[in-house]
XYZ file of C-alpha atoms in Angstrom:
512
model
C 167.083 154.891 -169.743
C 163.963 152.969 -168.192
C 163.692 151.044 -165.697
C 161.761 147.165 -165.976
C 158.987 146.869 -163.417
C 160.407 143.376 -162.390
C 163.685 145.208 -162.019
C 162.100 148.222 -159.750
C 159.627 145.431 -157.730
C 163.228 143.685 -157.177
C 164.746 147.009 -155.651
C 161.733 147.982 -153.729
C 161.812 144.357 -152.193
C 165.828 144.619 -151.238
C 165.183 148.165 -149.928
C 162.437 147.000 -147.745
C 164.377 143.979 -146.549
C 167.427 145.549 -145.101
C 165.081 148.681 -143.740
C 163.743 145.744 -141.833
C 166.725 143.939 -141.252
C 168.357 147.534 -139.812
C 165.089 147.724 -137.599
C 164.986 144.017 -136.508
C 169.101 144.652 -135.375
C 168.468 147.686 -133.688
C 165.332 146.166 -131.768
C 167.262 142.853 -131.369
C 170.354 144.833 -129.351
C 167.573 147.387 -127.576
C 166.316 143.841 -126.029
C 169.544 142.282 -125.310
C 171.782 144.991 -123.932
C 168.076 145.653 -121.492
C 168.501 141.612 -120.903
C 171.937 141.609 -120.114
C 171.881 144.814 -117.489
C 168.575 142.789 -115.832
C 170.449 139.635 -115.332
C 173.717 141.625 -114.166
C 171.253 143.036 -111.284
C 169.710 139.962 -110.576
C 173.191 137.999 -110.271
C 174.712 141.388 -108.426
C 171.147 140.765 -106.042
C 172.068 137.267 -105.524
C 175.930 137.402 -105.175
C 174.892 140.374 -102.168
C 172.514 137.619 -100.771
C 174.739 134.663 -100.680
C 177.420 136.560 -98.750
C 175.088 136.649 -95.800
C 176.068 133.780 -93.189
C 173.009 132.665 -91.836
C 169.190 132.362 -91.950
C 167.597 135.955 -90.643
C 165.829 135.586 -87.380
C 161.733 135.312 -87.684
C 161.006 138.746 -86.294
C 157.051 137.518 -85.437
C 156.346 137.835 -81.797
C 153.792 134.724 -82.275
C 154.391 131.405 -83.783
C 152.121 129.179 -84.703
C 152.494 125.374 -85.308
C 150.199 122.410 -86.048
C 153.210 120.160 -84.810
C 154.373 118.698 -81.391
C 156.187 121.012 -79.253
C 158.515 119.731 -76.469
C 159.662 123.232 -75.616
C 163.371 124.435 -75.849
C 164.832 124.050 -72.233
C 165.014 121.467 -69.078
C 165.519 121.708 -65.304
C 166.768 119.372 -62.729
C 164.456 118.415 -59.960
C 164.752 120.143 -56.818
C 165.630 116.991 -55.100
C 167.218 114.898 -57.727
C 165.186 111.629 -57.638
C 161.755 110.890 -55.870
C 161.472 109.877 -52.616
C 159.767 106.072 -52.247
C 155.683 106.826 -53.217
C 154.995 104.273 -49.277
C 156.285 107.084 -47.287
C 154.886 110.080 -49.404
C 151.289 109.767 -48.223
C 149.503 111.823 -45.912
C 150.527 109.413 -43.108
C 154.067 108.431 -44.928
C 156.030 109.276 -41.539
C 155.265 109.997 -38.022
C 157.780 111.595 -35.883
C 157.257 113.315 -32.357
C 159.661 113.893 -29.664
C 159.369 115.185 -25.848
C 161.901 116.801 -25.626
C 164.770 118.694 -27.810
C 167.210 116.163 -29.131
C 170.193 116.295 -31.758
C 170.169 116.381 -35.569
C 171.959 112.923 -35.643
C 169.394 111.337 -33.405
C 166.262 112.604 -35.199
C 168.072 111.395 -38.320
C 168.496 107.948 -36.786
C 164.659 107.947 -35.891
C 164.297 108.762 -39.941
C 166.268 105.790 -40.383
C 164.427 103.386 -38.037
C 161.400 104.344 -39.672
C 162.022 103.782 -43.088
C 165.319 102.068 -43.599
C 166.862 105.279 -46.041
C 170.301 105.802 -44.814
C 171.055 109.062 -43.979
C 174.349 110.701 -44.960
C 175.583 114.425 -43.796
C 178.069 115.844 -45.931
C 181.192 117.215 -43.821
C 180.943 120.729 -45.002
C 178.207 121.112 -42.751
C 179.628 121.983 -39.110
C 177.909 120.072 -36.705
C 177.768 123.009 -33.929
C 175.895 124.636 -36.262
C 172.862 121.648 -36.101
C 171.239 123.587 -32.695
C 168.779 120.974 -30.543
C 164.815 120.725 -31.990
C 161.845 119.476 -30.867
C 159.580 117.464 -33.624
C 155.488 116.519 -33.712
C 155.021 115.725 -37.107
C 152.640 113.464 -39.625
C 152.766 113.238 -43.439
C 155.012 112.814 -46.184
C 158.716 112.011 -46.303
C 159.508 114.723 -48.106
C 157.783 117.413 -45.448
C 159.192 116.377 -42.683
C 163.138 116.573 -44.479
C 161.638 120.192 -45.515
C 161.108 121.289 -41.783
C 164.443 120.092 -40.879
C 166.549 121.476 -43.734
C 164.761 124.777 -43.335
C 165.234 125.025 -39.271
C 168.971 123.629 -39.837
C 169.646 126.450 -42.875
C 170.723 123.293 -45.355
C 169.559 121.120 -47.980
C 169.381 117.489 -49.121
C 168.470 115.316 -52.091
C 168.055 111.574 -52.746
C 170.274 109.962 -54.792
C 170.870 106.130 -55.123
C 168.221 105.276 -52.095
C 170.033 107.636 -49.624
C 169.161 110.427 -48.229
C 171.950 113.687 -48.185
C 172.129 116.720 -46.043
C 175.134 119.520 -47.440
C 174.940 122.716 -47.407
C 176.133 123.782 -51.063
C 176.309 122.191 -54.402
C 178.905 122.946 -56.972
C 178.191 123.569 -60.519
C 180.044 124.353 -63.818
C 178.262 126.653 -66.448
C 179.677 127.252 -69.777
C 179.905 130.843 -70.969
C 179.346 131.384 -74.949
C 181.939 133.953 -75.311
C 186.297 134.289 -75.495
C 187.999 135.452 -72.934
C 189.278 138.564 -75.154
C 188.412 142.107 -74.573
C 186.815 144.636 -76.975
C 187.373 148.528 -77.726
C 186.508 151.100 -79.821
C 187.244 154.420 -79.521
C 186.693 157.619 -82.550
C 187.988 161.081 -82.495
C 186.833 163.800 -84.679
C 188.714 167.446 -84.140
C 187.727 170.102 -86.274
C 190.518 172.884 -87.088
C 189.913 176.693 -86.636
C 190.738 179.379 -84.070
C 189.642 177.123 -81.033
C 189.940 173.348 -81.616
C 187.569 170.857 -80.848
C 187.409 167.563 -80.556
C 184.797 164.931 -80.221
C 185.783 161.475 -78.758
C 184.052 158.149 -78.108
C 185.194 155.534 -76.320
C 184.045 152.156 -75.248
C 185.327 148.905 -73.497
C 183.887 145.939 -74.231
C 184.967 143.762 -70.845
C 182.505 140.809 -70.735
C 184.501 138.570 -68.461
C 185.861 140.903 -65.585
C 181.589 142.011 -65.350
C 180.387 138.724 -65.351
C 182.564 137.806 -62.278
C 181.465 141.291 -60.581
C 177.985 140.433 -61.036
C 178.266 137.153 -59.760
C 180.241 137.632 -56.816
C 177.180 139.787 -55.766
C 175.031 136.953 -56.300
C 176.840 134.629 -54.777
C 176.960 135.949 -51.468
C 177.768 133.015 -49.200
C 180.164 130.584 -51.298
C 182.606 130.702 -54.159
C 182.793 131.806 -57.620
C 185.940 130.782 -59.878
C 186.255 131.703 -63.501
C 187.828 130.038 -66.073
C 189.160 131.817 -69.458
C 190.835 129.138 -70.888
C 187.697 127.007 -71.455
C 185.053 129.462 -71.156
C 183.334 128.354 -68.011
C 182.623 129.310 -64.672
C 182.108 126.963 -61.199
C 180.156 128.070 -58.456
C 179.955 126.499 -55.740
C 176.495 127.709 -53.436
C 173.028 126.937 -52.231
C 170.464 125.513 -54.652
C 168.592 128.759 -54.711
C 171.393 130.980 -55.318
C 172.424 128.703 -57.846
C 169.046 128.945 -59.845
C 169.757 132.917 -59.378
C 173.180 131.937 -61.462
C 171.867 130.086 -63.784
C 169.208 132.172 -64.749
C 172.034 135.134 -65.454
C 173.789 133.240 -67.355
C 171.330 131.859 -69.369
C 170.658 135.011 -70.077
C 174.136 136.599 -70.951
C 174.665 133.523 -73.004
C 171.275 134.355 -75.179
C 172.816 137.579 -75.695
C 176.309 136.637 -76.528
C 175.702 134.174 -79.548
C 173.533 136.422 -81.314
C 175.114 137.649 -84.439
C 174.482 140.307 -87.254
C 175.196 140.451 -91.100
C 175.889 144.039 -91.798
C 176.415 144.688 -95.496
C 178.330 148.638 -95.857
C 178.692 150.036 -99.177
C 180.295 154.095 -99.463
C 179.648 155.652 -102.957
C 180.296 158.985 -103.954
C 178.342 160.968 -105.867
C 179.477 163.735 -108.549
C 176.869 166.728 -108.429
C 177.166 169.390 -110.778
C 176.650 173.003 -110.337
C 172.671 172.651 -110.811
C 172.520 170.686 -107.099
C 172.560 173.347 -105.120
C 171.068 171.794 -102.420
C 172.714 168.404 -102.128
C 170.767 165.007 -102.020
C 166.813 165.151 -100.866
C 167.213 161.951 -99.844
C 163.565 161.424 -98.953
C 162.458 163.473 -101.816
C 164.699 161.182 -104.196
C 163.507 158.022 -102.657
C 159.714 158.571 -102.797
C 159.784 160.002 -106.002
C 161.485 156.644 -107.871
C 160.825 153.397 -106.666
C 158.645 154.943 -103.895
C 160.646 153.674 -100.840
C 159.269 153.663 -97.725
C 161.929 156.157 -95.628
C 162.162 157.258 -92.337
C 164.493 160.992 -92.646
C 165.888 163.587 -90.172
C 168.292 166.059 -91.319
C 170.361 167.953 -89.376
C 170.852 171.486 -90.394
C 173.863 172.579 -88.681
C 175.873 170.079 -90.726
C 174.129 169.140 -93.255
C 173.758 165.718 -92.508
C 170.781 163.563 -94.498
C 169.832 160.366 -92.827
C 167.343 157.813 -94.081
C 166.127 154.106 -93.404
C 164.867 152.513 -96.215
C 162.569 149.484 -94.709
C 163.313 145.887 -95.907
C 160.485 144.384 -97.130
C 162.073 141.359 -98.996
C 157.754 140.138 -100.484
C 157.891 143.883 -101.717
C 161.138 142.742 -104.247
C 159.701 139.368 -104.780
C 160.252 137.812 -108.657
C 162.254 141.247 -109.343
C 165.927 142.292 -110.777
C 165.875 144.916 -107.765
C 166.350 145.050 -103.859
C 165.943 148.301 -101.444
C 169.596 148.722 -101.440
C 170.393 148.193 -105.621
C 167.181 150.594 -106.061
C 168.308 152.989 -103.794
C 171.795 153.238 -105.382
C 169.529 153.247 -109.042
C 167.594 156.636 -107.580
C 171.368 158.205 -106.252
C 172.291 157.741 -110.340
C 169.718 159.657 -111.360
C 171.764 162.915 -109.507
C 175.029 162.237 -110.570
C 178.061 159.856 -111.509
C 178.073 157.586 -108.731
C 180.686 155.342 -107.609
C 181.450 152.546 -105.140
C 184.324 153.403 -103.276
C 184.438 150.512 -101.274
C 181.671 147.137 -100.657
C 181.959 144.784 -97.906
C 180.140 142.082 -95.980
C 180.960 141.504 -92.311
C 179.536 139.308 -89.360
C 179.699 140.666 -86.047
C 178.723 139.126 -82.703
C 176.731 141.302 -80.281
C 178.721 144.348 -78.543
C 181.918 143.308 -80.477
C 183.578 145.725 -82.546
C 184.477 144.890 -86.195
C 186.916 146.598 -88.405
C 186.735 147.133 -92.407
C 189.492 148.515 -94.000
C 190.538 148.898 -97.369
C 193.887 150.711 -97.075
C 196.817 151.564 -99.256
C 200.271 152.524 -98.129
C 202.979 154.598 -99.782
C 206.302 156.009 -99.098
C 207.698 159.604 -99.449
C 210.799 161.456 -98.401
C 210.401 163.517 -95.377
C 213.822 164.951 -96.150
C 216.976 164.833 -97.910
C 220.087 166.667 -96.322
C 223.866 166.705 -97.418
C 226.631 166.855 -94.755
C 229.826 167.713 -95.988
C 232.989 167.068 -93.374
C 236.294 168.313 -95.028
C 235.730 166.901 -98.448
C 233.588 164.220 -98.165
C 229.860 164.542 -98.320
C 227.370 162.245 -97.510
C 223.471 162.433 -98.214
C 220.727 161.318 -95.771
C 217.630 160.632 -97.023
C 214.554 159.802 -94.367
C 211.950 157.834 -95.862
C 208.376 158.135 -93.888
C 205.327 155.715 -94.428
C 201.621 156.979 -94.642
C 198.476 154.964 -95.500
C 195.067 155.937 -97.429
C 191.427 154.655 -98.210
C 189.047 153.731 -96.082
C 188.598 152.632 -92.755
C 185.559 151.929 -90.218
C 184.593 150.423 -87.491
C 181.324 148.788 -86.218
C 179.575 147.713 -83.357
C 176.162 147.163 -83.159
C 174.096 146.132 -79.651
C 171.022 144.124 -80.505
C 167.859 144.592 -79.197
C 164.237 142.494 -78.760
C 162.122 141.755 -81.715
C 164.843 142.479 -84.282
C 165.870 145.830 -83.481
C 169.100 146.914 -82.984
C 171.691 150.109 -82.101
C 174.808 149.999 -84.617
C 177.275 152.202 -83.405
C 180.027 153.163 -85.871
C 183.250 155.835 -87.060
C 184.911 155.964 -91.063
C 187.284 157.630 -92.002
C 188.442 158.454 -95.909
C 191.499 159.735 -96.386
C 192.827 160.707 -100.300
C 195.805 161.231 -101.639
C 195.596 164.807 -103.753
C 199.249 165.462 -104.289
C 202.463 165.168 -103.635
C 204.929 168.079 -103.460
C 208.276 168.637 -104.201
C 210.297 171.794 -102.189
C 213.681 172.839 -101.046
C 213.492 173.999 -97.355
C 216.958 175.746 -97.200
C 219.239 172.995 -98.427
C 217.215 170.215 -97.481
C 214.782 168.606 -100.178
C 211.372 167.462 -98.975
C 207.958 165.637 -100.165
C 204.490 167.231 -98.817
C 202.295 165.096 -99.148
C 198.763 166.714 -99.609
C 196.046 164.445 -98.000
C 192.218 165.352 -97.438
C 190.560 163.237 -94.459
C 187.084 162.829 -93.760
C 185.683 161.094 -90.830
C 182.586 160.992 -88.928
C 180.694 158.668 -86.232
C 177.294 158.301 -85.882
C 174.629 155.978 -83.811
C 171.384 154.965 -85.233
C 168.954 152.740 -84.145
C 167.006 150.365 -87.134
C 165.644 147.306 -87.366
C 166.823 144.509 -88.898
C 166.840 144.161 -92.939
C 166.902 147.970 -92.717
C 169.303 150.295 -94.883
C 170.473 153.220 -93.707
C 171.516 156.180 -95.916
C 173.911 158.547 -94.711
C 175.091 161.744 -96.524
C 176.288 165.606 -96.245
C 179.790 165.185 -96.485
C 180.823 166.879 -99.263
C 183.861 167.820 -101.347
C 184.044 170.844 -103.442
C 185.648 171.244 -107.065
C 186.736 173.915 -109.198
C 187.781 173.272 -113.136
C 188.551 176.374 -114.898
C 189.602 176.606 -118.591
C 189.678 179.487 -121.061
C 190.759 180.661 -124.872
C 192.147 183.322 -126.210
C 194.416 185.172 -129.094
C 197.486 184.397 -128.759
C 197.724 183.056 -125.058
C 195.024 181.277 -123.288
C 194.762 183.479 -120.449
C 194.855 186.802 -122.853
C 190.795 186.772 -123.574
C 190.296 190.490 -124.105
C 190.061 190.220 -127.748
C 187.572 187.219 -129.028
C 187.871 184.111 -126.180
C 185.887 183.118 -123.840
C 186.720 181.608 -120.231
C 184.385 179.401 -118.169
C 184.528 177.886 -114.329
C 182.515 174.423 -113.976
C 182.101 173.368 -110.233
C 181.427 169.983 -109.278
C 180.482 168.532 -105.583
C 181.365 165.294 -104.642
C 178.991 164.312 -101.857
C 180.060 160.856 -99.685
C 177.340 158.356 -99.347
C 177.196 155.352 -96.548
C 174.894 152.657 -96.807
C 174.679 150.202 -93.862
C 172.411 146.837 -94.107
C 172.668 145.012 -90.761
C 170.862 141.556 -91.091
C 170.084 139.743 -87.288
C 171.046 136.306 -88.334
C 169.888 132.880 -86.565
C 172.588 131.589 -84.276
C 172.886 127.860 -83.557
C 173.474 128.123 -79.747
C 170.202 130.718 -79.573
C 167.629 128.147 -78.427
C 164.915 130.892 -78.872
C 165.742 131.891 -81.990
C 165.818 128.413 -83.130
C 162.235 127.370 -81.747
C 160.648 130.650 -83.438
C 162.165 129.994 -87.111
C 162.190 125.694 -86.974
C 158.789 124.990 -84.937
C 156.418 127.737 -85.776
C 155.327 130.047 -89.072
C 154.123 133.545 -88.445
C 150.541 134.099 -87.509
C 148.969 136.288 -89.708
């Protein structure tokens, strides 16, 4: 049989086409599944981004603008309004007296002279206004100075007359509820002599504000008011400026707020791992993250901060956190447990929980009475997952101290015994909890590992029986460790009450 050369050109041709069409398909789904898992992480990137409430604080110590500043705060004159310019001269007033005479009747000179009535408020005791002598030239103002200082009051001028008191009252407005914070953790370890390691702290804002201020406000009054967050104080004008100036600066404090992004994976090692995660090693090594590690040997604890550096990630698929969880793949299977986003105000504790609750029988008993029996059955209630707790104290320049406890606990079986004549469920549940401090600055992530979990899988073949592996078999043990891994992101976001804040990230740009 032969074969035409058209005929053979023709098969040549189709052979080549599909061989190119098979190559074309295989580079065509190379590309697209690479496509797809780039946009995944850059919509994952951007979903993590938008759940952030707020613009992050400028962190710059110096701003710089090319723009008119009017600063970001105001103060009341000492004295309210001016006094008349005529009698504020050198020679505005002359006053002189032979002999000691009366507040009232150097006041009525005051008011010969110039025509300013003179008012004196009726908290001022008028045994307390002792006889003085006055020889005095110059301004208005001076001479009311000298008085108010010899008397131990103070006046202002408001609506062209002249007042002598002896305190002013004022209401400030206090940027937090009236509600009371706490968080406490507990870790006990079981073995021959328990221990048990407990933290504890109250968050009272209120009840120290009014101890502080009562020992401001030594001569006068101090009233709080809870239900709408404000505080009167009624004192002199300097001890009020000592007030103010406290609570200006509690209030600064109080409305700053944090972002803090928490994601717990867990990573399956296999038997090759023998020394857990390097996690400064691992970092360095793959998208060379700039860490900051201490581990603790006694425990086995690995910490790390990866730094922020959002123009290091610019125009890419990846962030710190996504690349960090990218280098923990490389060691094992690694899964999210649990992802959250929460916004927490300064020195307030926030919860996350993701729980799950199920019922067992704690026991089942049968009472019989003559001939009649009747079954009891107790039902009890126990929850699992994860839980944690957070509360982080911000610091200057965008540093900050998160304080925080989790706790994991897993269901791993249920079992099913007779106790006697009574039927019972044991639950079987493995808890792991831990607290830690750190301190970090803002954008940071911390990486927190060493807990671990240990697994045996055996499995074996033999003749006849599986366990029978004398003759021909084989039987093999794989271990796996399951290590726990935290990651925190805490993000110091721009409040709208922080007037600071606000004038460093809406007047200025950072000097560079």
């Amino acid at each position: 049989m032969q074969i035409s050369k058209k005929v053979l050109i023709t098969t040549l041709a189709l052979s080549n086409l599909l061989s190119g069409c098979l190559l074309y398909n295989k580079d065509m789904a190379q590309n697209v599944a690479s496509q797809v898992s780039t946009d995944f992480d850059a919509t994952q990137d951007a979903m993590d981004r938008a759940k952030i409430p707020g613009k992050p604080i400028n962190k710059d110590i110096i701003s710089v603008s090319d723009d008119i500043w009017l600063g970001d705060s105001s103060f009341v004159a000492e004295h309210n309004e001016p006094l008349p310019k005529r009698f504020e001269g050198e020679e505005g007033i002359t006053l002189m007296t032979e002999s000691k005479v009366s507040f009232d009747e150097i006041t009525n000179q005051i008011f010969y002279l110039t025509g300013i009535s003179i008012q004196i408020e009726d908290s001022i005791k008028k045994d307390d206004l002792k006889e003085m002598s006055i020889s005095y030239t110059g301004p208005l103002s001076g001479l009311l100075n000298m008085l108010a200082l010899k008397a131990n009051i103070n006046w202002s001028y408001d609506n062209g007359k002249i007042v002598f008191y002896k305190f002013k009252t004022r209401t400030f407005v206090i940027h937090t509820l009236a509600t009371e914070s706490s968080y406490s953790a507990n870790i006990t370890s079981g073995s021959d002599a328990m221990s048990t390691l407990a933290t504890t702290a109250s968050i009272k804002e209120w009840t120290e504000m009014a101890d502080v201020l009562k020992t401001i406000v030594k001569e006068g009054e101090v009233k709080m008011s809870p239900s709408t967050s404000s505080v009167t104080v009624t004192a002199s004008p300097k001890t009020l400026q000592k007030v103010e100036a406290y609570i200006k600066e509690q209030n600064r404090r109080f409305v700053k707020q944090v972002a803090i992004t928490v994601k717990v994976l867990q990573v399956t090692l296999s038997k090759d791992n023998n020394y857990g995660l390097n996690l400064s090693a691992l970092f360095d090594s793959t998208y060379s993250l700039s860490t900051t590690t201490s581990n603790t040997a006694a425990n086995g604890l690995s910490f790390a901060i990866i730094e922020g550096g959002d123009s290091k990630w610019a125009g890419t698929a990846d962030n710190p956190t996504s690349a960090a969880i990218k280098a923990l793949s490389t060691q094992g299977k690694t899964s999210l447990l649990t992802s959250a986003v929460v916004t927490a105000r300064n020195n307030r504790v926030v919860p996350i929980n993701n729980i799950q609750t199920f019922k067992y029988i704690s026991s089942i008993s049968t009472l019989t009475e003559n001939t009649n029996s009747t079954t009891e059955v107790t039902p009890e209630e126990e929850s699992v997952g994860f839980s944690m707790q957070l509360m982080p104290n911000i610091l200057e320049n965008g540093k900050l101290m998160l304080m925080f406890n989790m706790s994991l606990k897993e269901l791993i079986e249920i079992e099913n015994k007779v106790v006697g004549s009574t039927a019972v469920q044991l639950p079987k549940i493995a808890q792991r909890n831990f607290m830690q401090e750190i301190v970090m600055e803002s954008g940071q992530t911390a990486v927190l590992t060493g807990f671990e979990k240990i697994s045996n899988t055996n499995s074996s073949e033999g003749l006849g029986a599986n366990e029978f592996t004398y003759v021909g078999g084989s039987q093999s043990t794989e271990t796996s460790r399951e290590v726990l891994v935290v990651m925190l992101t805490p993000q110091v976001i721009t409040s709208p009450l922080d007037t600071d804040d606000n004038s460093n990230n809406e007047w200025g740009m950072p000097a560079y």
